[in-house]
Short mmCIF file of C-alpha atoms in Angstrom, two decimals:
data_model
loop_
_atom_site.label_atom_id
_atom_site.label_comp_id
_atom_site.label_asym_id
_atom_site.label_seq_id
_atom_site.Cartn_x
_atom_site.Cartn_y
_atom_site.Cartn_z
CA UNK H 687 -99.35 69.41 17.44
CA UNK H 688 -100.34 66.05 18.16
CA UNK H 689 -103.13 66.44 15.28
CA UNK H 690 -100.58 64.79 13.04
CA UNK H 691 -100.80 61.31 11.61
CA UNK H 692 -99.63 59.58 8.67
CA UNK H 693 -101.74 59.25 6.00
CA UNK H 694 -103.23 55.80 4.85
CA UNK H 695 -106.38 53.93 4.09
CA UNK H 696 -108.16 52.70 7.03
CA UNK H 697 -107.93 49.12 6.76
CA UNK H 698 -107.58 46.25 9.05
CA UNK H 699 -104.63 45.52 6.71
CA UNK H 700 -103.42 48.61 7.50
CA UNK H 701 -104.30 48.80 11.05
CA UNK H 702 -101.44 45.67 11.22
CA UNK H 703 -98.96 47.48 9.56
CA UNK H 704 -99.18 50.22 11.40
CA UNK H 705 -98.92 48.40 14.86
CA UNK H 706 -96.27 46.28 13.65
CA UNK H 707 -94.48 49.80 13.24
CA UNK H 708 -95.31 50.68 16.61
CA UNK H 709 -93.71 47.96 18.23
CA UNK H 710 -90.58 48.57 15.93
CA UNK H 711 -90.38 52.25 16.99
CA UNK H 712 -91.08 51.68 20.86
CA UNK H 713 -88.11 48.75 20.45
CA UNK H 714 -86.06 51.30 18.65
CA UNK H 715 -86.63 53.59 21.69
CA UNK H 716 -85.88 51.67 24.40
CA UNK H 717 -82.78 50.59 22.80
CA UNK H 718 -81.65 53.92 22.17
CA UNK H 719 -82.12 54.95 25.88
CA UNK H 720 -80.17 52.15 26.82
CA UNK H 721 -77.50 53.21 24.01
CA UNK H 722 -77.38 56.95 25.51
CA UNK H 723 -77.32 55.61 29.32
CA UNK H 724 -73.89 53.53 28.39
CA UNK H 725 -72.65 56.43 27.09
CA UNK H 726 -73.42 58.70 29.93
CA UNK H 727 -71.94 56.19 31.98
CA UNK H 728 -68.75 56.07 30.65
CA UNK H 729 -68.61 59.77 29.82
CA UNK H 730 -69.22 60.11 33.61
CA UNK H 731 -66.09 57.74 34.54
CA UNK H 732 -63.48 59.78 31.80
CA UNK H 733 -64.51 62.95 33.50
CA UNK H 734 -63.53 61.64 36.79
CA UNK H 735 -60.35 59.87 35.37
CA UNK H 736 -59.50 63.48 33.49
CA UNK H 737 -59.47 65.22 36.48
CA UNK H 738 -57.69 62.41 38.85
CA UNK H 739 -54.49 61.79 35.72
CA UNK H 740 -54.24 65.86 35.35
CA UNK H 741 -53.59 66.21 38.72
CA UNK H 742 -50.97 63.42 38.85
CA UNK H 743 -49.49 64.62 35.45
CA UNK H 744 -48.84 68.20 37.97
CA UNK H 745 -46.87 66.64 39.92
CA UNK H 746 -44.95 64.74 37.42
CA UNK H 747 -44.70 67.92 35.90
CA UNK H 748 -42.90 69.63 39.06
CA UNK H 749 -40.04 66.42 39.31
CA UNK H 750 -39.47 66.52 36.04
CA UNK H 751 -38.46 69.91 35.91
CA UNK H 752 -36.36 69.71 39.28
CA UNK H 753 -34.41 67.01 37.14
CA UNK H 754 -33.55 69.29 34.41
CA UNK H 755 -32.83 71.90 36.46
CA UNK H 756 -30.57 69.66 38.05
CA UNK H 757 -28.96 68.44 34.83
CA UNK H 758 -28.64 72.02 34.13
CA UNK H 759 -26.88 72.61 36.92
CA UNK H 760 -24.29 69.95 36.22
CA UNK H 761 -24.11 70.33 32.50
CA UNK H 762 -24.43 73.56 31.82
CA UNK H 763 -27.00 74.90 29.31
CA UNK H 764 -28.16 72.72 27.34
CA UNK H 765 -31.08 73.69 25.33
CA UNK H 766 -29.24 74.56 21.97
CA UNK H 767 -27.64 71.03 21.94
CA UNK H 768 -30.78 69.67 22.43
CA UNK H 769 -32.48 71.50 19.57
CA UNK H 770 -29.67 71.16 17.41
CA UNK H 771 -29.75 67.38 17.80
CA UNK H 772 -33.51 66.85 17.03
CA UNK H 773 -34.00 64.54 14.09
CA UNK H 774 -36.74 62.27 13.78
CA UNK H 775 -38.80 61.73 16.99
CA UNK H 776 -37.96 59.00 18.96
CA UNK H 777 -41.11 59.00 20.58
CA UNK H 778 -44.85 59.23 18.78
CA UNK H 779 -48.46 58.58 20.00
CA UNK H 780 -50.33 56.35 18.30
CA UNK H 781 -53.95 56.35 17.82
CA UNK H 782 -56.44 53.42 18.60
CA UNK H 783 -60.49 53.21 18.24
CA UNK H 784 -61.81 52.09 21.21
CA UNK H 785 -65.39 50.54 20.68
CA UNK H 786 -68.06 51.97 23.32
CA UNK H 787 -71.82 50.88 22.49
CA UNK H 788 -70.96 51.67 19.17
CA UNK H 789 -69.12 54.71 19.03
CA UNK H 790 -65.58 54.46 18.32
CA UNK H 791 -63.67 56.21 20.81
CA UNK H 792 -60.36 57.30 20.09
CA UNK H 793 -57.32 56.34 22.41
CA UNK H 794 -53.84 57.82 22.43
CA UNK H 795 -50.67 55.41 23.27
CA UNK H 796 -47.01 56.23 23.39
CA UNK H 797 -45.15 54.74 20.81
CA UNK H 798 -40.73 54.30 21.46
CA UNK H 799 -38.63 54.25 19.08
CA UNK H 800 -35.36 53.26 19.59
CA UNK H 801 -33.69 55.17 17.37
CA UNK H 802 -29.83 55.88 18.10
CA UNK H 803 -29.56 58.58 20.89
CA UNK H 804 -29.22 62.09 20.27
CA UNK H 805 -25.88 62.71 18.78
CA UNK H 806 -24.72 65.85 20.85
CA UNK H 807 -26.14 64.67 24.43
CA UNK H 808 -25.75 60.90 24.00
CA UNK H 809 -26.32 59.06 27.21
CA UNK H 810 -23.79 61.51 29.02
CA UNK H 811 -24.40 62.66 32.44
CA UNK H 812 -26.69 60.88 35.08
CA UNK H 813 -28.65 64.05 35.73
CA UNK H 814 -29.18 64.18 31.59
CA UNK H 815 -30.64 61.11 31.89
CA UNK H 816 -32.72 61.14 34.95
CA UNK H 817 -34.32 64.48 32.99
CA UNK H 818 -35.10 62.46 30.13
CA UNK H 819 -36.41 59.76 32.33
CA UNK H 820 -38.76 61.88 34.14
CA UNK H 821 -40.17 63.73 31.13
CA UNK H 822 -40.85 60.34 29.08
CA UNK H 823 -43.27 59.54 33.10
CA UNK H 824 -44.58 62.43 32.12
CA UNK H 825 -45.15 62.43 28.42
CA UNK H 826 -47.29 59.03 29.32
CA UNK H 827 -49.02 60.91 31.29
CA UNK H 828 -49.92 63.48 28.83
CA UNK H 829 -50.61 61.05 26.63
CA UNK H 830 -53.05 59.19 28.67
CA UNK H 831 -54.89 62.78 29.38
CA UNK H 832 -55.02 63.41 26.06
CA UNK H 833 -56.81 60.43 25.11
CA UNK H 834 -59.36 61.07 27.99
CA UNK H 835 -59.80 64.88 26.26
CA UNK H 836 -60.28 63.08 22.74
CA UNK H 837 -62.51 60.72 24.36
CA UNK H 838 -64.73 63.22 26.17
CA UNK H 839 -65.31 65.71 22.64
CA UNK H 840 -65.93 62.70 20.93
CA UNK H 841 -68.86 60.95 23.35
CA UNK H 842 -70.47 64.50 23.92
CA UNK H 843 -71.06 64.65 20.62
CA UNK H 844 -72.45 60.81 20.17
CA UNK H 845 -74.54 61.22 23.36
CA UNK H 846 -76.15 64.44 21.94
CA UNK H 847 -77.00 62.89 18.58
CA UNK H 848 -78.24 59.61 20.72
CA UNK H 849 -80.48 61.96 22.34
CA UNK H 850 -81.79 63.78 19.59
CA UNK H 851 -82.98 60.40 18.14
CA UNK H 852 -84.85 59.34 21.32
CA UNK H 853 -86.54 62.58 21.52
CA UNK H 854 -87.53 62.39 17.82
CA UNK H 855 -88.93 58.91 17.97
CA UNK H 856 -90.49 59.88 21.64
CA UNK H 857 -92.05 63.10 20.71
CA UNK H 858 -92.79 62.60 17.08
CA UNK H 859 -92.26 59.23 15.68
CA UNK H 860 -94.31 56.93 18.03
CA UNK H 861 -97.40 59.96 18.42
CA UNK H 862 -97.79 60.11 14.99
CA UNK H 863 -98.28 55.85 14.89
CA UNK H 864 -100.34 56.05 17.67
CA UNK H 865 -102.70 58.97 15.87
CA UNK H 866 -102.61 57.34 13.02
CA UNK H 867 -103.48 53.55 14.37
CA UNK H 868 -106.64 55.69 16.57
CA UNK H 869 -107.85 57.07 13.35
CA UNK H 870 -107.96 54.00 11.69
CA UNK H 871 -109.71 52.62 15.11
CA UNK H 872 -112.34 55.32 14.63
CA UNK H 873 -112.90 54.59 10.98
CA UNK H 874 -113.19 51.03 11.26
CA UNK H 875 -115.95 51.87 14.33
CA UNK H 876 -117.93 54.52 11.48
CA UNK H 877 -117.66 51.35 8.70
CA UNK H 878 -119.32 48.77 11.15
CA UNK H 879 -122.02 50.65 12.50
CA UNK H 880 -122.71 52.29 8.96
CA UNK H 881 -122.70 48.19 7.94
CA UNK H 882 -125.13 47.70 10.59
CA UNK H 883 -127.67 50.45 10.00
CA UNK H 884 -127.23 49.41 6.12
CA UNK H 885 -128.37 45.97 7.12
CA UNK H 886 -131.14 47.38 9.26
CA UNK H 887 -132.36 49.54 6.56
CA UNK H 888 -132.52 46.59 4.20
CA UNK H 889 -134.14 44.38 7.06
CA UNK H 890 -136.84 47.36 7.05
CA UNK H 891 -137.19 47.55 3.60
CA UNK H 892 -137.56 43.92 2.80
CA UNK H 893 -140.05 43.95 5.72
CA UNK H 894 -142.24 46.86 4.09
CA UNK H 895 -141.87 44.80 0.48
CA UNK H 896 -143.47 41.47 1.82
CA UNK H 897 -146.00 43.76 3.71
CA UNK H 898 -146.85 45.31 1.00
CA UNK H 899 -147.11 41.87 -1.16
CA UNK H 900 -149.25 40.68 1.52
CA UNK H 901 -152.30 43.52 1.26
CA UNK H 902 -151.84 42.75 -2.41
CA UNK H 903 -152.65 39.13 -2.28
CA UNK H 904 -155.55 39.92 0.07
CA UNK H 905 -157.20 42.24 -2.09
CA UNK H 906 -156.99 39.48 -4.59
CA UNK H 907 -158.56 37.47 -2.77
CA UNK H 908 -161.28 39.16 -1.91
CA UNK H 909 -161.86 39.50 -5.40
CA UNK H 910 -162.02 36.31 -5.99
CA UNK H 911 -163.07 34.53 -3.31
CA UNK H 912 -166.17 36.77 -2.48
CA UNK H 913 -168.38 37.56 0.45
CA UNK H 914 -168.91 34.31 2.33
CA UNK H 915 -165.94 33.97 3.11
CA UNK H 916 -164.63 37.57 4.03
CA UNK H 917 -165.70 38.67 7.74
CA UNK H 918 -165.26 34.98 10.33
CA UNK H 919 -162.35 34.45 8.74
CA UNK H 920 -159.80 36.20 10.41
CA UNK H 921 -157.43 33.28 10.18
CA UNK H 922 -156.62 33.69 6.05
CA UNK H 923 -153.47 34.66 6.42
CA UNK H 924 -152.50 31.36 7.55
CA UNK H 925 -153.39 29.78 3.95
CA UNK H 926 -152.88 31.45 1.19
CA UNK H 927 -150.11 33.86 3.11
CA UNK H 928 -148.62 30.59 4.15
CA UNK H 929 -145.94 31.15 1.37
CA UNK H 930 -145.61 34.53 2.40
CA UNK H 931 -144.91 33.81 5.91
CA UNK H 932 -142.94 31.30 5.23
CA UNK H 933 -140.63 33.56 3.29
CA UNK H 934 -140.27 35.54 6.62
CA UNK H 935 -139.23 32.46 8.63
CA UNK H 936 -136.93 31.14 6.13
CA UNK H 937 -133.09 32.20 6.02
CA UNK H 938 -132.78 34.96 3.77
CA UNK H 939 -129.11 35.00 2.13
CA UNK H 940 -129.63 38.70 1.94
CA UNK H 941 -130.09 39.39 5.73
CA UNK H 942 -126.34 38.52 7.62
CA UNK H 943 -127.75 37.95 11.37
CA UNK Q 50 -70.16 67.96 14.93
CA UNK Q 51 -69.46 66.46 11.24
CA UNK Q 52 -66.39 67.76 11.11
CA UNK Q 53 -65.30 66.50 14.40
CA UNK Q 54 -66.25 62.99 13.35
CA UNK Q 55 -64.53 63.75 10.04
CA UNK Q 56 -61.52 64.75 11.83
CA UNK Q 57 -61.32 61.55 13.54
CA UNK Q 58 -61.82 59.26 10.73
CA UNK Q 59 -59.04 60.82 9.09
CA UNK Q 60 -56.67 59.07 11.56
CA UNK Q 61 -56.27 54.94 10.57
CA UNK Q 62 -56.46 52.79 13.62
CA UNK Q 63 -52.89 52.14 14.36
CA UNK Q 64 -51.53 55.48 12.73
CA UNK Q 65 -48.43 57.62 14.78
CA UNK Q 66 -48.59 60.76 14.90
CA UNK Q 67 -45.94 63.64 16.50
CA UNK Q 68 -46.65 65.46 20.04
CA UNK Q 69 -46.04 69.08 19.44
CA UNK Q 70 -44.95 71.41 22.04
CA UNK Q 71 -45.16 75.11 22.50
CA UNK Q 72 -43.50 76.61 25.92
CA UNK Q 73 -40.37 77.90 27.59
CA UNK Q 74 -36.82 76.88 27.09
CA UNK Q 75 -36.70 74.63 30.28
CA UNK Q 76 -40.35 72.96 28.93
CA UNK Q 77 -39.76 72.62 25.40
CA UNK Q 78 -35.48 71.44 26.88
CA UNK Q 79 -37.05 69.10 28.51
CA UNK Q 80 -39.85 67.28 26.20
CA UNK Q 81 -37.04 67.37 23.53
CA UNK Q 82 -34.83 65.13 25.64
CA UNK Q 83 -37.85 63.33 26.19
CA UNK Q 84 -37.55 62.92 22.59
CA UNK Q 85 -40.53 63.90 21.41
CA UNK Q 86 -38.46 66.33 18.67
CA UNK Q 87 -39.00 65.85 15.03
CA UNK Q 88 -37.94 68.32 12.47
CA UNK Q 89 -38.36 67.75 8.84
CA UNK Q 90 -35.25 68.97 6.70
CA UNK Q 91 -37.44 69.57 3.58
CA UNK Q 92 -40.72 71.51 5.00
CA UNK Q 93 -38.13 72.94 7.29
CA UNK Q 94 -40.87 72.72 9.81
CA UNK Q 95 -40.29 71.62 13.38
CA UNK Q 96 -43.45 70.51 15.96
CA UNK Q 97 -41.97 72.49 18.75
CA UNK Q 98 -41.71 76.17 19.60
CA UNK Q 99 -39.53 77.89 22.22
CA UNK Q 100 -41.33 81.00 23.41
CA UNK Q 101 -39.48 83.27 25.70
CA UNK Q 102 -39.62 87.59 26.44
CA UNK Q 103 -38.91 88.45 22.79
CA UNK Q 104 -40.84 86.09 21.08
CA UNK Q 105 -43.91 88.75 18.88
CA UNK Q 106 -47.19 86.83 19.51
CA UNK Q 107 -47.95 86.84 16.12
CA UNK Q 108 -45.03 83.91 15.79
CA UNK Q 109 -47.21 82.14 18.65
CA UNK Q 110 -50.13 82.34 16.50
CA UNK Q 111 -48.66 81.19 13.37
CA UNK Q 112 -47.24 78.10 15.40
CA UNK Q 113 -50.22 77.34 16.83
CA UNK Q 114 -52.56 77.21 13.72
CA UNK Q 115 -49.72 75.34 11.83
CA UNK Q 116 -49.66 73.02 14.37
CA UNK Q 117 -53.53 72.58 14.05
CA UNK Q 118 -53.49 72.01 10.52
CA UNK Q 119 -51.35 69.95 9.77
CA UNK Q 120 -51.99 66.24 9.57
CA UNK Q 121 -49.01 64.85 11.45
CA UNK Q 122 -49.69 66.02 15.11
CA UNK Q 123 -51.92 64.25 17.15
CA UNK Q 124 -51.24 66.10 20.50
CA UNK Q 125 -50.07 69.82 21.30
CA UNK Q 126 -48.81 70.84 24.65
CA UNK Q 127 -48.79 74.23 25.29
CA UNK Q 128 -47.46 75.72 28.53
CA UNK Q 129 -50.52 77.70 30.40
CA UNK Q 130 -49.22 80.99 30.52
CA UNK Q 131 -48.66 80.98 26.74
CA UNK Q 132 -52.15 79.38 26.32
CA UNK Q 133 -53.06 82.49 28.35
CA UNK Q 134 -51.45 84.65 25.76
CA UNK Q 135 -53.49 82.40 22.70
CA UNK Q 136 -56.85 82.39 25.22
CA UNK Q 137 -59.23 83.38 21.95
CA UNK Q 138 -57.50 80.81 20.00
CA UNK Q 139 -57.62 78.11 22.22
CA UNK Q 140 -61.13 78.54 23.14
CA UNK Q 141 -62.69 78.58 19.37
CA UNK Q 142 -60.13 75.32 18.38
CA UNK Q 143 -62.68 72.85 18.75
CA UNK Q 144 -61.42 70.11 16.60
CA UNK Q 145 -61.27 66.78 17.91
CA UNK Q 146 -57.68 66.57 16.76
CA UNK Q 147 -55.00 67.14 17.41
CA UNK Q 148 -56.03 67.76 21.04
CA UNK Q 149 -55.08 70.89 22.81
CA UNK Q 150 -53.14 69.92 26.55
CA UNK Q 151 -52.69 72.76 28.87
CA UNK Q 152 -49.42 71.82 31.10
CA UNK Q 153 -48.33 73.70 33.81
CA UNK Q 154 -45.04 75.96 33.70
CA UNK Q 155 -42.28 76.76 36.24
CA UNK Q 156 -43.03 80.68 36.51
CA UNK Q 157 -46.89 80.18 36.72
CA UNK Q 158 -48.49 78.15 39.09
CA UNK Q 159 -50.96 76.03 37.17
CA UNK Q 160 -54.71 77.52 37.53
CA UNK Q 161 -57.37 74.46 36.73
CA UNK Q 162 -59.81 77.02 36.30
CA UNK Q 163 -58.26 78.86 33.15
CA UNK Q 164 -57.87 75.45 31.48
CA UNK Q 165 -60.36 75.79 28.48
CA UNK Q 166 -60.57 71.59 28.07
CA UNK Q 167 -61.38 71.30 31.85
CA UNK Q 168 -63.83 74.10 31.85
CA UNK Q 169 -65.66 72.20 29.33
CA UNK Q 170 -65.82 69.23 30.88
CA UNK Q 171 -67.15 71.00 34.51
CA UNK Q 172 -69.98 72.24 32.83
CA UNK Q 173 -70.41 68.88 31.73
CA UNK Q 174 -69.90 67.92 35.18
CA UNK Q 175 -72.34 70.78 36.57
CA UNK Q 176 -75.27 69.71 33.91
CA UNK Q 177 -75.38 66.45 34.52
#
């Protein structure tokens, strides 16, 4: 699993890129995490606030409906007025995007409008209106919980993607770098020491031409110069050699030392 | 999870949209006088629906997938004994919105634990 590695030509050019992307990738990482801890965070808090405004929004819940039982009680039944007399609604929730570490988060707000009270109610009767009083409390209510529902759908989703990114660059992005920059490593090691036993094998070879040039030159000689000369003189190689020699302690441009 | 998003984006930042209601009489009575009514003369379609002994399920149904579709309604209250009736409904809706609000009603006393949102969000709670 880990075999994997991008393909490339190991280079020392490419040794940079690839590090350069390694950086970028561990950056991206580390970012990310930080990305999907916000989120958590604030996921964490609109779980608590859910369950905190539901339970008020009970309780609201329970007055309310005392009230119009109450205005019931006083004005009679009063539900087909009230559906007779719907027209446009007076009140609407409107929708904002909240920005959280990126993700827009939607938020829910009750809108008023005045519009001219219902016809067939109107403002009559104090217990009418102490119902519609108590069910607007409560409608903000609803609205705020439904905001904190919208909110906690939508940042599941966000933090799951978040995570799936991290993961990807954790488990396969950055390995895969790091494989590939360790190949190229191991290449670059192979090139030098091939280099080096190149250079040695021409060192060796050079070595075995001059030796070679040498016996040569002192056959030659012996040729030439004949017998006297041949067996107390152990010390011709400093002469005529001497240019030989001194090709062996001169610089050669061929030999990189 | 693209759909959810898409769902969202469909709103504009700064767009109204209608609260819905599905319940009793005394529920729906009294979000109507909270004025939360809207009924549209043409469509002859109304975002509220009062559900009481008589009412066929089927009309519950129809309500409540009208109510999902359309692109006007950003929240839908639904008493929890009628949510009880729409359970399987409820619990495959998974659009972002409009949202789904489970609200207590006078006969039933309100049970957190058959509230689909809230059950979502304590396994949430119980995974992290």
């Amino acid at each position: 699993m880990s075999a994997a590695r991008f393909p490339c030509l190991p280079s020392r050019m490419t040794l940079q890129q690839f590090k350069t992307r390694l950086r970028g990738a561990s950056k991206g990482h580390s970012l990310l995490k930080k990305k999907a801890d916000a989120l958590v965070m604030r996921f964490r808090k609109i779980l608590r606030e859910l369950k905190e405004v539901k339970e008020e929004m009970l309780d609201d819940m329970k007055q309310a409906s005392f009230t119009l039982a109450q205005a019931k009680y006083v004005a009679g039944d009063i539900s087909m007025s009230v559906v007779e007399s719907v027209k446009n609604a007076a009140v609407k929730a409107k929708i904002r995007f909240d920005n959280v570490a990126g993700i827009k988060l939607p938020v829910f707000r009750l809108m008023e409008f005045s519009t001219e009270d219902m016809a067939g109610i109107g403002k009559g009767g104090e217990q009418i209106r102490q119902a519609r009083e108590a069910f607007q409390r409560v409608l903000e209510k609803m609205v705020k919980i439904a905001s904190l529902q919208t909110s906690f759908v939508t940042l599941d989703e966000a933090i799951k993607v978040t995570n799936r990114r991290v993961n990807a660059l954790e488990k396969v992005v950055i390995p895969k770098i790091e494989n590939t920059i360790s190949y190229i490593l191991s290449e670059l090691d192979e090139l030098e020491r091939e280099e080096f036993f190149r250079l040695k094998k021409v060192q060796g070879v050079k070595k075995r031409l001059l030796e070679l040039e040498y016996q040569r030159l002192k056959a030659l000689q012996k040729a030439q110069g004949g017998a006297p000369a041949a067996p107390s003189r152990p010390a011709p190689k400093a002469a005529p050699a001497g240019d030989l020699l001194d090709f062996l302690s001169t610089p050669d441009n061929d030999i990189v030392s | 999870s693209d759909e959810k998003m898409a769902a969202v984006q469909t709103f504009r930042d700064g767009e109204e949209r209608l609260i819905a209601v599905i319940g009793d009489e005394d529920t729906v009575t009294g979000f109507l006088l909270g004025g939360i009514g809207d009924c549209d003369p043409r469509k002859n379609a109304t975002n509220f629906l009062m559900v009481d002994k008589s009412t066929p399920l089927s009309a519950i149904e129809t309500a409540f997938r009208s109510f999902t579709t359309r692109s006007d309604i950003a929240i839908i209250l639904i008493t929890q004994a009628i949510a009880e009736d729409i359970r399987y409904l409820i619990n495959e809706y998974n659009q972002t919105i409009p949202t789904v609000l489970e609200i207590p009603s006078k006969d039933m006393p309100y049970d957190i634990s058959k509230d689909t949102v809230l059950r979502r969000v304590k396994q949430q709670l119980g995974e992290n």
